[in-house]
Coordinates of C-alpha atoms in Angstrom, one line a residue:
I253 CA 108.7 154.2 20.9
F254 CA 108.5 157.1 23.7
S255 CA 109.9 160.8 22.6
Y256 CA 110.0 163.8 23.7
G257 CA 109.1 166.1 21.7
E258 CA 110.3 169.5 19.7
I259 CA 107.1 170.9 21.9
D260 CA 108.3 170.0 25.0
V261 CA 111.3 171.9 24.3
R262 CA 109.7 174.8 22.8
C263 CA 107.7 175.8 25.6
H264 CA 109.5 174.6 28.7
S265 CA 113.5 175.3 27.7
S266 CA 114.0 176.3 30.9
K267 CA 113.0 173.2 32.5
W268 CA 115.7 171.9 31.3
K269 CA 118.4 173.4 33.5
F270 CA 117.9 169.8 35.1
A271 CA 118.2 167.7 32.0
I272 CA 119.3 165.0 33.6
V273 CA 116.8 164.5 36.7
L274 CA 114.2 165.1 33.6
A275 CA 115.9 162.2 31.3
R276 CA 115.9 159.9 34.7
Q277 CA 112.4 160.6 35.5
Y278 CA 111.1 160.1 32.2
V279 CA 113.4 156.9 31.8
A280 CA 111.4 155.4 34.9
K281 CA 107.9 156.9 33.5
V282 CA 108.4 154.6 30.4
Q283 CA 109.7 151.7 32.5
G284 CA 106.8 152.3 34.7
Y285 CA 104.3 152.1 31.7
V286 CA 106.0 149.2 30.3
Q287 CA 105.9 147.1 33.3
E288 CA 101.8 148.4 34.1
F289 CA 101.5 147.1 30.1
I290 CA 103.2 143.6 31.1
E291 CA 101.3 143.6 34.1
T292 CA 97.3 143.7 32.6
F293 CA 95.4 140.7 32.4
G294 CA 95.7 139.0 29.0
N295 CA 99.5 140.9 28.4
E296 CA 101.2 137.9 30.0
G297 CA 104.4 136.6 28.4
I298 CA 105.0 139.7 25.8
R299 CA 108.3 141.2 25.6
V300 CA 108.3 145.2 25.3
F301 CA 111.3 146.3 24.2
P302 CA 110.6 150.7 24.9
L303 CA 113.3 152.7 22.5
L304 CA 113.2 156.5 23.3
L305 CA 113.5 158.9 20.2
A306 CA 115.9 161.7 20.3
V307 CA 114.4 165.5 20.2
P308 CA 114.2 166.5 16.9
P309 CA 115.8 170.5 16.3
A310 CA 114.9 173.3 17.6
S311 CA 113.3 175.8 15.4
N312 CA 111.7 179.4 15.0
Q313 CA 109.0 178.4 12.3
G314 CA 105.1 178.8 12.5
H315 CA 103.5 180.5 14.6
N316 CA 101.2 178.6 17.5
P317 CA 99.5 180.8 20.5
K318 CA 98.8 177.7 22.1
A319 CA 102.6 176.6 22.0
P320 CA 104.6 179.2 21.5
F321 CA 108.1 179.8 21.3
V322 CA 110.1 180.6 24.7
G323 CA 113.8 181.6 25.0
T324 CA 115.7 182.3 21.7
L325 CA 116.5 179.3 19.2
S326 CA 120.3 179.2 20.5
E327 CA 119.0 178.5 24.1
R328 CA 116.5 175.9 22.4
V329 CA 119.1 174.1 20.3
T330 CA 121.3 174.4 23.7
A331 CA 118.2 172.8 25.4
T332 CA 117.9 170.1 23.1
K333 CA 121.0 168.8 22.6
E334 CA 121.8 168.7 26.5
L335 CA 118.2 166.9 26.5
N336 CA 119.5 164.4 24.1
H337 CA 122.7 163.9 26.0
A338 CA 120.2 163.4 29.3
L339 CA 118.1 161.2 27.6
D340 CA 121.4 158.9 26.2
Q341 CA 122.8 159.1 29.6
A342 CA 119.7 157.6 31.8
C343 CA 119.5 154.8 29.4
C344 CA 122.9 153.8 29.8
E345 CA 121.9 153.8 33.5
S346 CA 118.8 151.8 32.9
E347 CA 120.8 149.4 30.9
S348 CA 123.1 148.8 34.3
S349 CA 120.3 149.1 36.7
G350 CA 119.4 145.8 37.0
N351 CA 116.3 146.7 36.2
L352 CA 114.3 144.0 33.9
I353 CA 113.1 146.8 32.0
T354 CA 115.9 148.6 29.8
V355 CA 115.4 151.6 27.9
R356 CA 116.9 152.1 25.1
Y357 CA 117.6 155.6 22.9
T358 CA 118.1 156.3 19.5
G359 CA 121.2 158.5 19.7
K360 CA 121.8 161.9 19.6
E361 CA 122.4 161.8 16.3
T362 CA 119.6 160.6 14.9
W363 CA 117.9 164.1 13.5
S364 CA 121.6 165.6 12.7
F365 CA 120.5 165.1 9.2
A366 CA 118.1 167.9 9.8
E367 CA 120.1 170.3 11.3
V368 CA 122.0 173.3 9.8
D369 CA 125.3 171.3 10.5
N370 CA 128.3 174.0 10.7
N371 CA 127.9 178.2 10.9
S372 CA 128.2 178.2 7.0
F373 CA 124.7 179.8 6.7
I374 CA 126.0 182.7 9.4
S375 CA 127.0 185.5 8.1
K376 CA 129.4 188.9 10.5
T377 CA 125.4 189.7 11.8
S378 CA 123.6 190.0 14.7
E379 CA 122.3 187.3 17.1
S380 CA 118.1 189.0 16.4
T381 CA 119.4 188.7 12.9
I382 CA 120.6 185.3 13.0
C383 CA 117.5 183.9 14.6
D384 CA 115.3 185.8 12.8
S385 CA 116.7 183.8 9.7
Y386 CA 116.3 180.6 11.7
K387 CA 120.0 179.2 10.7
I388 CA 121.4 178.5 14.2
S389 CA 123.8 175.7 14.2
G390 CA 122.1 172.6 15.3
S391 CA 118.8 174.1 14.6
L392 CA 116.2 172.7 12.2
N393 CA 117.6 173.3 8.3
P394 CA 115.0 175.4 7.3
A395 CA 115.2 173.1 3.7
L396 CA 114.0 169.9 5.3
S397 CA 110.9 171.8 7.4
D398 CA 107.4 171.8 6.7
G399 CA 107.1 175.4 7.2
H400 CA 106.7 175.0 10.9
V401 CA 108.4 173.1 13.3
H402 CA 109.0 170.0 11.7
V403 CA 111.2 167.9 9.4
R404 CA 108.9 167.3 6.0
S405 CA 107.8 163.8 6.4
E406 CA 109.6 162.6 3.4
L407 CA 112.6 163.3 4.3
C408 CA 112.4 161.4 7.1
G409 CA 113.9 157.7 6.1
P410 CA 117.3 158.7 8.2
V411 CA 115.1 158.5 11.0
H412 CA 113.4 155.4 10.6
E413 CA 116.3 153.3 9.4
C414 CA 117.8 154.4 12.3
V415 CA 114.8 153.0 14.2
R416 CA 114.7 149.9 12.6
R417 CA 118.8 149.3 13.4
N418 CA 117.6 149.6 17.2
I419 CA 114.3 147.7 16.9
L420 CA 116.9 145.1 14.9
K421 CA 119.3 145.1 17.8
L422 CA 117.1 144.8 20.6
L423 CA 115.4 141.4 18.7
S424 CA 119.2 140.1 18.2
L425 CA 120.0 140.7 22.0
N426 CA 116.7 138.9 22.6
S427 CA 117.5 136.1 20.4
Q428 CA 121.0 136.3 22.1
N429 CA 120.0 136.0 25.6
N430 CA 117.0 133.2 24.8
E431 CA 119.7 131.0 23.6
H432 CA 122.4 131.3 26.2
K433 CA 119.2 130.3 28.4
Q434 CA 118.1 127.2 26.5
I435 CA 122.4 126.5 26.6
L436 CA 122.1 127.0 30.9
K437 CA 118.9 124.9 30.9
R438 CA 120.5 121.6 28.9
R439 CA 123.6 122.1 32.2

């Protein structure tokens, strides 16, 4: 499982103006890592199913001078959505590219359970007040936070289930491909 983290958007949100370019580069890098692993002596015949985890929601909670917040929360929420959309697109492209290493994506809805999901938190106040309250639609729901930028681990069951479903799907597809190859060999 590979993942861009919340920190990548928090500190580098200006990069996501070119989200699709970065997502394609990231998918290519993952394919390279997997290829290198497979070609390492002793790993011959090992099947690897790379899976990209969606980027978690942006937050204004916590303070780390080594990894400061860049841009407004609203800008980082937008950047996170754009990056997740671009990762989805890049992984779909990897599936249809003919590359032997297909990179799958958990889906941009992976973390939706942890987001402020509507404007119900937002009263008729200014943007700065909204940012100060950490309750922008699409941002990390403060009630689910560890007090910093993470979803509390005991609440990540939906993410675990999403990863589990994707792994089972990959194993099922691999099994079907193997069965198909066996049938073709018999002919």
